[in-house]
Short mmCIF file of C-alpha atoms in Angstrom, two decimals:
data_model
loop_
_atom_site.label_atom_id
_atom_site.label_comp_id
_atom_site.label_asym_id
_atom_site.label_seq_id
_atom_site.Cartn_x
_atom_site.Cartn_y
_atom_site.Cartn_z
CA UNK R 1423 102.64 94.17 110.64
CA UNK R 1424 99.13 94.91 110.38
CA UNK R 1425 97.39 97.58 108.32
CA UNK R 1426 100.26 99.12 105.93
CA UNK R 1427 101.38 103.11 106.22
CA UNK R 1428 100.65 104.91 102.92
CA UNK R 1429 104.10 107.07 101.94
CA UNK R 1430 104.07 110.54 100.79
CA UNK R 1431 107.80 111.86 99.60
CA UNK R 1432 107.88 115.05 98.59
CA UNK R 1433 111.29 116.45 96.62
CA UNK R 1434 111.75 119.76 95.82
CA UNK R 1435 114.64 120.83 94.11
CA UNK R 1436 117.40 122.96 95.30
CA UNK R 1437 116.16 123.74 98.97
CA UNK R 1438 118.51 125.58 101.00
CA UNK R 1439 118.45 124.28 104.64
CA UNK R 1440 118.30 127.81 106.29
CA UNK R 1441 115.89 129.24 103.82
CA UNK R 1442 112.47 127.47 105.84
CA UNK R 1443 111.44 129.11 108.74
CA UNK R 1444 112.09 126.24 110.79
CA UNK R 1445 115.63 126.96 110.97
CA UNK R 1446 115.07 130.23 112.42
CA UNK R 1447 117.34 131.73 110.09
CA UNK R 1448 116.56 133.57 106.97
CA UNK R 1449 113.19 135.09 107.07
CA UNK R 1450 111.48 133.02 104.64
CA UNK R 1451 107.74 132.15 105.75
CA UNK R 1452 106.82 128.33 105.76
CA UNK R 1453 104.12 127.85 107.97
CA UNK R 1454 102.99 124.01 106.40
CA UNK R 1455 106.22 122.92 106.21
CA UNK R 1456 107.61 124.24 109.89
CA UNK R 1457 103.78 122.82 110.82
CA UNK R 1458 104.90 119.65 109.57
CA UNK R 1459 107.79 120.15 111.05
CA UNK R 1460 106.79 120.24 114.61
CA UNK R 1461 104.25 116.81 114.09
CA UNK R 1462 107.45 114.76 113.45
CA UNK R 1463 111.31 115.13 113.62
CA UNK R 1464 113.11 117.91 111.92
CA UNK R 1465 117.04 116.83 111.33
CA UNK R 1466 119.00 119.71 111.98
CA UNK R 1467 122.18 118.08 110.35
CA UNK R 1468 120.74 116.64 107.03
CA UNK R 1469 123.19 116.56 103.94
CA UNK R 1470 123.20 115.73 100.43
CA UNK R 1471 125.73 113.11 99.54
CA UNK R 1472 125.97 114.87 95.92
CA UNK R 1473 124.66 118.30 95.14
CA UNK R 1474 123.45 117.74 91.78
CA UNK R 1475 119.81 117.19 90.11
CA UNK R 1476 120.33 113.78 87.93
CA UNK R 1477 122.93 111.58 90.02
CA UNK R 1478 121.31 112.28 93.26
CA UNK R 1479 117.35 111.32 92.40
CA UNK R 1480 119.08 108.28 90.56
CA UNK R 1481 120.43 107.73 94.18
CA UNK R 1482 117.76 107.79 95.85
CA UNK R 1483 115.92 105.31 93.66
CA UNK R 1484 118.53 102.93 93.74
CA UNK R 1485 119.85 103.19 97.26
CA UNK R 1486 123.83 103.94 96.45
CA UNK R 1487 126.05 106.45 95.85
CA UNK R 1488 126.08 107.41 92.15
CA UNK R 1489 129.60 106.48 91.18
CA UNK R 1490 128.52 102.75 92.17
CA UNK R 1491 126.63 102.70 88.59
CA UNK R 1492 128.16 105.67 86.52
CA UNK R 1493 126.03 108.70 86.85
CA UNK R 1494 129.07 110.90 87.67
CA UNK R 1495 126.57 114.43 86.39
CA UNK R 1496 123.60 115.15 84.61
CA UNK R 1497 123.12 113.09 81.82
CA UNK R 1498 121.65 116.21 79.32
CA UNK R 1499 124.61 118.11 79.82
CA UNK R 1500 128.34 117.63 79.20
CA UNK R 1501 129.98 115.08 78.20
CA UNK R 1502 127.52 111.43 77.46
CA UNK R 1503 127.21 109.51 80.40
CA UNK R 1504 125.21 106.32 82.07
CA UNK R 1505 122.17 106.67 83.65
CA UNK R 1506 120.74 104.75 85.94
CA UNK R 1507 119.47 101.51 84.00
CA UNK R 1508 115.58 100.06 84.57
CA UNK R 1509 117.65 96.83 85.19
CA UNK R 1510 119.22 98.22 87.89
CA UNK R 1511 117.40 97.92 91.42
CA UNK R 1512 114.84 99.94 92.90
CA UNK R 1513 113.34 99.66 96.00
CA UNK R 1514 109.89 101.08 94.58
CA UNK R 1515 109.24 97.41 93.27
CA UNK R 1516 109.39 96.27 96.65
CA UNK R 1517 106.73 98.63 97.42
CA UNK R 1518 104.53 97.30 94.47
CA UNK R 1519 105.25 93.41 95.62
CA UNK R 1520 103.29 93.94 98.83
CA UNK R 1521 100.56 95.57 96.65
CA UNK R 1522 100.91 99.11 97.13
CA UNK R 1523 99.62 101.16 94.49
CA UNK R 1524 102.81 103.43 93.27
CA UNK R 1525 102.11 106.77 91.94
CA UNK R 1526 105.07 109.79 90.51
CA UNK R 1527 104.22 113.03 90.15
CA UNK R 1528 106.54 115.47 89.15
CA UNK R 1529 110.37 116.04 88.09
CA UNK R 1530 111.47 112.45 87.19
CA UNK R 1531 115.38 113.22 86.08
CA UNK R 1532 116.29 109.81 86.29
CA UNK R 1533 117.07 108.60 82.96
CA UNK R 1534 116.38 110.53 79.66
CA UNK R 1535 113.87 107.64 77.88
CA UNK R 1536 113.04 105.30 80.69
CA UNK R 1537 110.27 106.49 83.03
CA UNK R 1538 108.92 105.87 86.31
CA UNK R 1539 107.12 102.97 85.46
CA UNK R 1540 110.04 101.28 84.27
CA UNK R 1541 111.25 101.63 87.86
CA UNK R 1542 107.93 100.50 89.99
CA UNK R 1543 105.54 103.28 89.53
CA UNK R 1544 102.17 102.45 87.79
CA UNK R 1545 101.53 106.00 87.28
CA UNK R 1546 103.02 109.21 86.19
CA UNK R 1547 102.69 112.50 85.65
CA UNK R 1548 105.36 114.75 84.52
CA UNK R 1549 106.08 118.29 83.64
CA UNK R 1550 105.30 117.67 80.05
CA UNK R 1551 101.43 117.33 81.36
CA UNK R 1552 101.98 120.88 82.55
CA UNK R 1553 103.43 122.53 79.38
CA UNK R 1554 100.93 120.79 77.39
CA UNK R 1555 98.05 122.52 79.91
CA UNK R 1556 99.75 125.79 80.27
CA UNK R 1557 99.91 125.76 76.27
CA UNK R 1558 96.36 125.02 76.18
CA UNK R 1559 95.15 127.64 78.61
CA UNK R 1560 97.44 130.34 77.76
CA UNK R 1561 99.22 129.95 74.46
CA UNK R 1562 100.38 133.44 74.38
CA UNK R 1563 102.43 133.58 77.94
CA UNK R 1564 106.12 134.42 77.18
CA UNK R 1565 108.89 134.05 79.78
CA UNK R 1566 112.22 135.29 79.46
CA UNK R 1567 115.44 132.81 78.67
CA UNK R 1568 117.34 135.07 81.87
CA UNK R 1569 118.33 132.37 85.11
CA UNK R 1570 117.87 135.12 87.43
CA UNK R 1571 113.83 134.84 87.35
CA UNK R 1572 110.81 136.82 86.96
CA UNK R 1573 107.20 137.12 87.65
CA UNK R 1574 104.78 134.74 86.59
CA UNK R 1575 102.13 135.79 84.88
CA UNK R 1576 99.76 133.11 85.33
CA UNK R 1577 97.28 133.06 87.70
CA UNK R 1578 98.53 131.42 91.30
CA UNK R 1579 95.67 128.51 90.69
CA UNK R 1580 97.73 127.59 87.31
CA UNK R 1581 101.38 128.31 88.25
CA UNK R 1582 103.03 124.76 88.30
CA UNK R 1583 103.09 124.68 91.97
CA UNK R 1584 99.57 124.36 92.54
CA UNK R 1585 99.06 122.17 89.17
CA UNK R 1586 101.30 119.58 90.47
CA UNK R 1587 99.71 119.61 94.31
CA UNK R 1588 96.32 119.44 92.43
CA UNK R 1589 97.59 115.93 90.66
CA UNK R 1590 98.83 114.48 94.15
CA UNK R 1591 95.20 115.30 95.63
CA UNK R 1592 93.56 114.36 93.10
CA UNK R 1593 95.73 110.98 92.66
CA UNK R 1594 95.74 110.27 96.69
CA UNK R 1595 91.56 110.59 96.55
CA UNK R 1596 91.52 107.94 93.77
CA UNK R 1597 94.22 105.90 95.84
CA UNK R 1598 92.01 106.04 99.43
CA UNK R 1599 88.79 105.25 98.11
CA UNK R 1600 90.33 102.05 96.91
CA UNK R 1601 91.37 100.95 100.32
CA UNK R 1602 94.77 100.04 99.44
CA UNK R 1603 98.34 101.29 101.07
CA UNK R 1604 99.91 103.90 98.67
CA UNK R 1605 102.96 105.07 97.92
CA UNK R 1606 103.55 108.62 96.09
CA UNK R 1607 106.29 110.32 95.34
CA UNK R 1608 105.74 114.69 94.28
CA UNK R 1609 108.61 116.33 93.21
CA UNK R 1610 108.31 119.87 92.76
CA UNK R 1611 110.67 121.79 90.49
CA UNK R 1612 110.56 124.59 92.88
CA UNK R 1613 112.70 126.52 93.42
CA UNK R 1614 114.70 126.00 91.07
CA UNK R 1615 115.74 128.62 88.97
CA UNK R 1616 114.98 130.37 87.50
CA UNK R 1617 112.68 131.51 89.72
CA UNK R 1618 109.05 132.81 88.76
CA UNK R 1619 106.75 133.69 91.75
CA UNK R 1620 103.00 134.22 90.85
CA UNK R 1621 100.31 136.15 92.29
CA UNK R 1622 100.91 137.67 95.66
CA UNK R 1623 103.84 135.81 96.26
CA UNK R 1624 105.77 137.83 93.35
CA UNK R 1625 105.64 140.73 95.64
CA UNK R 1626 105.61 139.19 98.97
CA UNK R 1627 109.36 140.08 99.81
CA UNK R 1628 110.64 143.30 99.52
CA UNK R 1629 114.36 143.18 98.06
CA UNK R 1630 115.43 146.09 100.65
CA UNK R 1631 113.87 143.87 103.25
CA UNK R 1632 116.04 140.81 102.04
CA UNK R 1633 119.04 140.39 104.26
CA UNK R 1634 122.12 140.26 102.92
CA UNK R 1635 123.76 136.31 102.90
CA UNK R 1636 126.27 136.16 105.91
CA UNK R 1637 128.96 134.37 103.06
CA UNK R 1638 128.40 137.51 100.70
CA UNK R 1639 131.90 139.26 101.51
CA UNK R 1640 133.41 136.27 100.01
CA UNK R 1641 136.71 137.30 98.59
CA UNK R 1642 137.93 133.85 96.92
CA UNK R 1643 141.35 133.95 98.97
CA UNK R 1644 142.94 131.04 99.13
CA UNK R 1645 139.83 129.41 97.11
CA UNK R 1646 139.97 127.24 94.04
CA UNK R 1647 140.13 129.13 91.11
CA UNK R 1648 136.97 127.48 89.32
CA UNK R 1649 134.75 129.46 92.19
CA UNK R 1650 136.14 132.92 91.21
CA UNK R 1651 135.97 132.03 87.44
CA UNK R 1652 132.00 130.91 87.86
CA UNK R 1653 131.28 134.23 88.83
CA UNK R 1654 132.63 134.94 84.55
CA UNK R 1655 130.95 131.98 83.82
CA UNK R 1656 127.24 133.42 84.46
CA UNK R 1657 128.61 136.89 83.83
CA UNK R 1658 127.56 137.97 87.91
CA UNK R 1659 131.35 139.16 88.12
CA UNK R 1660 130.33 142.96 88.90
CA UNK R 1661 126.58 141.66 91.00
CA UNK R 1662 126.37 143.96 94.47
CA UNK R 1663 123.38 143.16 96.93
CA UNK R 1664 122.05 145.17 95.02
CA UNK R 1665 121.85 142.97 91.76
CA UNK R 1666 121.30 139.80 94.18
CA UNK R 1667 118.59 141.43 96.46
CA UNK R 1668 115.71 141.13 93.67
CA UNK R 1669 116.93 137.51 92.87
CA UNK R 1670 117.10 136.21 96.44
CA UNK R 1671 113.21 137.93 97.13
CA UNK R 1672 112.12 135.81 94.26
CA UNK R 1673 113.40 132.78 95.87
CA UNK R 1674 112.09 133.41 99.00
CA UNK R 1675 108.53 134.32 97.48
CA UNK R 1676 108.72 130.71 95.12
CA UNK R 1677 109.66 129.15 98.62
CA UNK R 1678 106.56 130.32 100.50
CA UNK R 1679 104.50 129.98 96.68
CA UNK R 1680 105.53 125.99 97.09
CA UNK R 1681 104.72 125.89 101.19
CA UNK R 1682 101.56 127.00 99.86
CA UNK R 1683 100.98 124.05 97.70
CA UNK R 1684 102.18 121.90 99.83
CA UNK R 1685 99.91 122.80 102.49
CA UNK R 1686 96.96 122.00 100.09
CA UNK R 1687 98.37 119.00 99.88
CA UNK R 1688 98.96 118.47 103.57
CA UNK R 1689 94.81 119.62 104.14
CA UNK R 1690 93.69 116.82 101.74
CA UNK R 1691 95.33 113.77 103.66
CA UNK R 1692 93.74 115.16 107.05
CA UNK R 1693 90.62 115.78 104.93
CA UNK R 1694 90.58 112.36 103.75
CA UNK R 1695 90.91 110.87 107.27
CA UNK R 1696 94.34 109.18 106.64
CA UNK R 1697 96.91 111.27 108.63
CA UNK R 1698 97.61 108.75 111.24
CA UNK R 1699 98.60 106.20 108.86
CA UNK R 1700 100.45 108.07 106.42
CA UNK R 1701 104.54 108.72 106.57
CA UNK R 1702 104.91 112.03 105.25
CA UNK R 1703 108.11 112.65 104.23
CA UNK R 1704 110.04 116.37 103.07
CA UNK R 1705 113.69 117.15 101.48
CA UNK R 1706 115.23 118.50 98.65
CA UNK R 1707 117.78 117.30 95.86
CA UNK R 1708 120.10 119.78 97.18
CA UNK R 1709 120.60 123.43 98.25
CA UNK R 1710 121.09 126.58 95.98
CA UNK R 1711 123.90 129.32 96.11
CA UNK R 1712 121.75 132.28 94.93
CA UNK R 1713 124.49 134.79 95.94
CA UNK R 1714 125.68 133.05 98.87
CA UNK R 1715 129.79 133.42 98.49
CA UNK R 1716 128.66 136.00 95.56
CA UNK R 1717 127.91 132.64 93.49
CA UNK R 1718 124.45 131.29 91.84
CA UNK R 1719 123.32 127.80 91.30
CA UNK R 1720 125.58 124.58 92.78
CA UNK R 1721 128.20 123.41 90.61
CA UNK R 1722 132.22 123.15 91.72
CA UNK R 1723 131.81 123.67 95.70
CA UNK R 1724 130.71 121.91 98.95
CA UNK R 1725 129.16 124.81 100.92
CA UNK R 1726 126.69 124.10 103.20
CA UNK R 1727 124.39 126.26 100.87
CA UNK R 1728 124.10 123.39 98.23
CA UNK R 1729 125.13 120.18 100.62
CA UNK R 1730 122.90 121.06 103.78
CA UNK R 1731 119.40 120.27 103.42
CA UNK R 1732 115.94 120.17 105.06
CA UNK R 1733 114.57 116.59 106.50
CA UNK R 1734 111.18 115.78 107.83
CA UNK R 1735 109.66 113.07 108.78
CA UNK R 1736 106.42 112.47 110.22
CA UNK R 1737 104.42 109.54 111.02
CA UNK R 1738 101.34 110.34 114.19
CA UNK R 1739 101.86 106.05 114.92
CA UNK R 1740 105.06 105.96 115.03
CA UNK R 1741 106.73 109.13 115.72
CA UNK R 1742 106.48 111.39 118.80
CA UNK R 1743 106.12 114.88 117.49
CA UNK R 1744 108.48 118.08 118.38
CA UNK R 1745 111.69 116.26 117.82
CA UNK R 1746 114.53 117.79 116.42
CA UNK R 1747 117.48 115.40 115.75
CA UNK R 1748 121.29 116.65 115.18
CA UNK R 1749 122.69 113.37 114.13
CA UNK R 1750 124.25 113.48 110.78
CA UNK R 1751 121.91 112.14 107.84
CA UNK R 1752 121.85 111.19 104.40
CA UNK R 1753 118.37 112.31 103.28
CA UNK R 1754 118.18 110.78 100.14
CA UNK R 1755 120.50 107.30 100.89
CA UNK R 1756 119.27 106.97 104.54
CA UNK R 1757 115.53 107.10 103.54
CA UNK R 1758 115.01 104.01 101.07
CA UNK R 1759 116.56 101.28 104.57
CA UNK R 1760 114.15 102.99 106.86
CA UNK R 1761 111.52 102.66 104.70
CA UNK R 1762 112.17 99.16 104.03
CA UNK R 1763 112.64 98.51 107.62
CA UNK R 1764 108.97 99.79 108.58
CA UNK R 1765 107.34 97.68 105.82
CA UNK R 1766 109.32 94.46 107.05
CA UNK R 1767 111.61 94.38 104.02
CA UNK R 1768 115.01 92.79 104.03
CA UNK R 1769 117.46 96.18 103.44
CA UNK R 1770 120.01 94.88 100.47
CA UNK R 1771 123.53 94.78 101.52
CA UNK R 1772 124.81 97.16 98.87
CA UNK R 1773 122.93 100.06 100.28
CA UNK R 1774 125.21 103.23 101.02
CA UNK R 1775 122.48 104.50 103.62
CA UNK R 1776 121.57 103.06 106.77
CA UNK R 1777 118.15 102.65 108.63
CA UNK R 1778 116.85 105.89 110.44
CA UNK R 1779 114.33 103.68 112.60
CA UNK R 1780 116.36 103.85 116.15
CA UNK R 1781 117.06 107.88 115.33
CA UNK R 1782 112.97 107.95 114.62
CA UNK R 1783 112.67 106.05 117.80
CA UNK R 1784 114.36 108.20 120.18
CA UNK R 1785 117.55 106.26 120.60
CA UNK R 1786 120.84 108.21 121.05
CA UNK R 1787 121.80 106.20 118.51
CA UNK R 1788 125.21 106.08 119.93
CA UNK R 1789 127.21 103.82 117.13
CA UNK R 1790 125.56 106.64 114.45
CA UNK R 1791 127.91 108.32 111.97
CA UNK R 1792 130.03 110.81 112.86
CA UNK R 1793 130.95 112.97 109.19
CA UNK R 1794 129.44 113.01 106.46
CA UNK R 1795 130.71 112.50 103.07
CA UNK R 1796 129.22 114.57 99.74
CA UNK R 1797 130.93 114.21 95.73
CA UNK R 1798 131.28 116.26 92.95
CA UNK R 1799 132.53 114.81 89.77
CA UNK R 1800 132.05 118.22 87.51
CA UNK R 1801 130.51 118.67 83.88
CA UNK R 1802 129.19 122.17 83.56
CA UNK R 1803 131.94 124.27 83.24
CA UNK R 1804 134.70 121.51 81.91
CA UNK R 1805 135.38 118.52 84.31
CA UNK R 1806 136.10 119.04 88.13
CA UNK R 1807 136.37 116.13 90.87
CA UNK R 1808 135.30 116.62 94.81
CA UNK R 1809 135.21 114.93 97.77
CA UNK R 1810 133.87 116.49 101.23
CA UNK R 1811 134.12 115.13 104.54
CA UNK R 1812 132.17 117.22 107.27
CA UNK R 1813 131.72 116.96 111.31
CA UNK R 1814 130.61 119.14 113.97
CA UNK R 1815 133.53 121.27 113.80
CA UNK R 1816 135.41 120.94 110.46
CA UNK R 1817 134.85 120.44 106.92
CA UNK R 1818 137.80 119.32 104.51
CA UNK R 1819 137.06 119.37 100.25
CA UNK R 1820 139.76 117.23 98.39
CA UNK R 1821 139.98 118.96 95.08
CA UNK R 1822 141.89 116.50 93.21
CA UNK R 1823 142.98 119.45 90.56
CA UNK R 1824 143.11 122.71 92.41
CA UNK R 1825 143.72 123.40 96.19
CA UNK R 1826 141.98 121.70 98.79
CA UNK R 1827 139.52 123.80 101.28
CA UNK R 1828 139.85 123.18 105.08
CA UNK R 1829 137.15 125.57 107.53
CA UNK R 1830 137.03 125.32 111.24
CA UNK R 1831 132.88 125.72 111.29
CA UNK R 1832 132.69 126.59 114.53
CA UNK R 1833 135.14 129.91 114.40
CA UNK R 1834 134.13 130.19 109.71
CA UNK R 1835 130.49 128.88 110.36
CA UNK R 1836 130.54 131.08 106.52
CA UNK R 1837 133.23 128.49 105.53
CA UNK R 1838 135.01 132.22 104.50
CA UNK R 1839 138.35 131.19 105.63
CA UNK R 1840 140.11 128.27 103.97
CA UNK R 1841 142.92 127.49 106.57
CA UNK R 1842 144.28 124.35 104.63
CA UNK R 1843 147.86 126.07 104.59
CA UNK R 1844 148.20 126.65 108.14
CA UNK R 1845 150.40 124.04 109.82
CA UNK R 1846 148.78 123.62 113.77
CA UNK R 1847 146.11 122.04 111.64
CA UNK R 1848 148.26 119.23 110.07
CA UNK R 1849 146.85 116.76 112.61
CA UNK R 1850 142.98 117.51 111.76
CA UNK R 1851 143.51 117.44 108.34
CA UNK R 1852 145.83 114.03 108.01
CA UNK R 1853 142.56 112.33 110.28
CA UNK R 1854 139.90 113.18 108.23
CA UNK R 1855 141.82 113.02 104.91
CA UNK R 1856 142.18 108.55 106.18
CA UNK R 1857 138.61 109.33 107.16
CA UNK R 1858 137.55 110.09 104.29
CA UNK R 1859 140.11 107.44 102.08
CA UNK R 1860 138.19 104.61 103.91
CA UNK R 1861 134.69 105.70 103.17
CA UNK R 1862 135.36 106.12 99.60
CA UNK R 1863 136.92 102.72 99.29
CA UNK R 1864 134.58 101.20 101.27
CA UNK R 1865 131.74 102.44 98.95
CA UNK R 1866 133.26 101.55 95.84
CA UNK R 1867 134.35 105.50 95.06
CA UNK R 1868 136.92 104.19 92.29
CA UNK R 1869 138.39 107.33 93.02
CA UNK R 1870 140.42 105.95 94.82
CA UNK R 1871 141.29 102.63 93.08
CA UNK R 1872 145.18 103.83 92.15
CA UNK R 1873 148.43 104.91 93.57
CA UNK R 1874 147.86 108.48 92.42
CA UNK R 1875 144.90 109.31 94.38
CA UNK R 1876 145.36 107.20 97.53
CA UNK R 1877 148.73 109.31 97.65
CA UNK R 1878 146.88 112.70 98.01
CA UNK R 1879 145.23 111.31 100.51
CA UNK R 1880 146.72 109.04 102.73
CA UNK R 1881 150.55 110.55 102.60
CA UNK R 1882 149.63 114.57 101.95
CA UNK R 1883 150.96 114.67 97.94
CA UNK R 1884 149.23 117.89 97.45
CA UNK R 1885 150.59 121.31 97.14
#
C-alpha cells in the first residue's frame, strides 16, 4: 500500500462533547483541537458504548464490548473482577507485525499488573514517571484529597499536561529519525477530576462568567432513585450554581490547559515534516457530569454528558478537510476496523465496531447504524445494571432494578423529562426495547441469556 501512515491516538479522559469549542456550545476555548478539527472530520454524533475509565480502554484494545471478556467496572474498585487478559487479542500486535514501532504514553487502566507491552507496545511511559519527577522537583507540593479541584501550584511547564506532551515529542523525534511507520498512543488524564489548572489557566474562567448547565434545574421526577441518592453520596445534596460555578471554571481552564499541550504536540509533527502521512486521531474515554442534572462524575446514568463524546480524525492523504459527519459512531469500537482496514489488515469477525473508511470517504454510508447502544453494569455505589439505546429523536435506559428513562430529544434535548409512563408512547418504546434485545444478543450481552430479562424487554414486564 506503499509508504505506511504513522498513528497518533490521543485519549483524554472524561471529555464532555459540548465542552470544545467546536461544538459551538459551552464557551470553552480549544483552538488546536477545533484547528484539528477543521483539517479532518469532526463526528457530531460520537458515543461511548460504556461510560466508564477501565472497561472502556480495555475495549478499545481489544475491539469488543466489555461484557464479551468480563470487565463489567473498574477493576480497583468494588467488588474483584477480570480484566482484560495479555492472552486476549489486541490489535496493537498487528501494528508491530508490519514493523511499526509501538509507543504508550500515558493513563494505561487496562489491567492492574500487565502493561502495555504485554499488549504490543515496546514502550511505555506512565504516570508513575510523573510522580516520581514531580517528587523529585518539588517534594514539598501538597494537594488537597477534595474531588472538586484546585489550583496547581506547579509551574505550567511541569503540570502533567505538558510533561506527558513533552514524552510524545520527544518519543515521535526518536521514532522519525529512524524512518520507520509509528504508532503512539497519549492518554492524558485530563480532565479528570479532580481538576487542578496551573498557571494562567487557573484563572482563565471567571466562575460568574460560567454559564449555568441547561440540565441544572433537574428535579429527579420520575428518575431512578440511585441519581437523587448520588447527590448524598458525594455530599453535593445542598450545591447551587453557586457551589458548581468554581468547579465547572476549573474544568473549563484544565480543558484549554490540555488543548494547550496538545497543540505542542500538534506543532512538533508539522515541525518534523510528517503531517501528511500521519492519522491523527482525538476522543475521550467518556464525558463528565460536573453539575450537569446537579450530579458530578459518571456513574448510574446515560446522559449525553458522560455517553456523548468528541471524534476527530484527520489524515491530509486521505481525508478531505472541513467535514463534519452526523452518523452515529462508536469512537472507541469503530476505530481499531478502520484502522486495520487502512493498513490492509483482515478486521476479526468478533469485532463489535465496524470500519469508518466509507464515512471517512464521503459516502452516505446509507446501510450505517441507526442507534446506538451504551452499558452500565454499576460498582461504585453498590451494583446497578444499564442498557441505552439512542437515535435522532429518542433515547430509552433499561434499568433492570429501578424505573426505566424514556426522553423525546428533540422536545427534552436536557433529557429533563422522563416520559416512560405516558401511554401514546407505547409504540416507540416496545420498537426500540426489540431494538435494543437484538443488539445485546447479538453481541454476546449475557444480559440477556434468560427468561427474566428477555421478558422486560421483549413483552414490557416492568412496572
Amino acid at each position: 500500500m506503499g509508504e505506511r501512515p504513522n498513528i497518533l491516538h490521543i485519549m483524554v479522559d472524561q471529555q464532555r462533547y459540548d465542552c470544545i469549542g467546536f461544538s459551538g456550545d459551552y464557551p470553552v476555548l480549544t483552538p488546536n483541537v477545533d484547528r484539528l478539527a477543521s483539517q479532518g472530520i469532526w463526528f457530531s454524533n460520537a458515543f461511548t458504548h460504556i461510560p466508564l475509565c477501565s472497561p472502556a480502554r480495555q475495549s478499545f484494545v481489544n475491539g469488543r464490548r466489555p461484557e464479551s471478556f468480563g470487565s463489567l467496572w473498574n477493576y480497583n474498585l468494588g467488588l474483584k473482577i477480570p480484566a482484560l487478559e495479555p492472552k486476549q487479542y489486541s490489535w496493537a500486535r498487528e501494528l508491530k507485525a508490519l514493523q511499526y514501532r509501538t509507543g504508550y504514553i500515558g493513563k494505561w487502566n487496562v489491567h492492574p499488573i500487565h502493561e502495555p507491552a504485554s499488549y504490543g507496545y515496546d514502550y511505555y511511559i506512565g504516570p508513575e514517571q510523573y510522580e516520581r519527577f514531580i517528587h523529585e522537583r518539588y517534594p514539598d507540593v501538597k494537594y488537597t484529597a477534595s474531588f472538586m479541584g484546585e489550583r496547581d501550584p506547579l509551574p505550567l511547564e511541569h503540570a502533567r499536561t505538558h510533561w506527558m506532551a513533552r514524552q510524545a515529542i520527544e518519543l515521535m523525534g526518536i521514532y522519525a529519525s529512524q524512518n520507520e511507520p509509528w504508532h503512539i498512543r497519549l492518554n492524558f488524564s485530563e480532565p479528570h477530576l479532580p481538576c487542578r489548572p496551573a498557571g494562567k489557566f487557573a484563572d482563565m474562567y471567571a466562575p460568574e462568567n460560567v454559564p449555568m448547565w441547561r440540565s441544572f434545574n433537574e428535579t429527579f421526577e420520575n428518575k431512578p432513585y440511585i441519581q437523587k441518592q448520588q447527590l448524598y453520596n458525594w455530599e453535593i445534596q445542598n450545591y447551587t450554581w453557586d457551589d458548581w460555578a468554581p468547579i465547572v471554571a476549573r474544568y473549563y481552564g484544565v480543558i484549554s490547559q490540555l488543548d494547550d499541550a496538545i497543540g505542542l504536540v500538534l506543532a512538533a509533527v508539522s515541525e518534523l515534516g510528517i503531517d501528511d502521512n500521519t492519522i491523527v486521531m482525538y476522543t475521550a474515554d467518556h464525558g463528565d457530569m460536573c453539575g450537569g442534572h446537579r450530579m458530578m462524575d459518571k456513574h448510574y446514568i446515560m446522559y449525553d454528558d458522560v455517553v456523548k463524546v468528541p471524534l476527530i480524525i484527520r489524515w491530509p492523504k486521505k481525508i478531505k478537510p472541513g467535514q463534519i459527519c452526523d452518523r452515529f459512531v462508536y469512537n472507541l469500537l469503530d476505530v481499531p476496523p478502520t484502522i486495520l482496514e487502512w493498513l490492509g489488515v483482515k478486521v476479526p469477525d468478533f469485532f463489535h465496531g465496524r470500519s469508518l473508511v466509507p464515512l471517512l470517504n464521503g459516502q452516505s454510508g446509507r446501510d450505517w447504524r441507526n442507534e446506538v447502544v451504551a452499558t452500565y453494569n454499576g460498582q461504585q455505589f453498590g451494583l446497578y445494571t444499564q442498557r441505552m439505546i439512542r437515535n435522532n429523536e429518542w433515547k430509552y435506559v433499561w434499568n433492570t432494578t429501578d424505573v426505566d428513562e424514556l426522553y423525546n430529544l428533540r422536545e427534552d434535548p436536557e433529557e429533563l423529562h422522563n416520559v416512560i409512563y405516558e401511554s401514546r408512547h407505547s409504540g416507540v418504546l416496545q420498537q426500540l426495547r426489540e431494538t435494543l434485545y437484538c443488539t445485546l444478543k447479538e453481541e454476546g450481552d449475557t444480559l440477556v441469556d434468560n427468561m427474566w430479562m428477555k421478558n422486560q424487554l421483549l413483552k414490557g414486564s416492568k412496572l
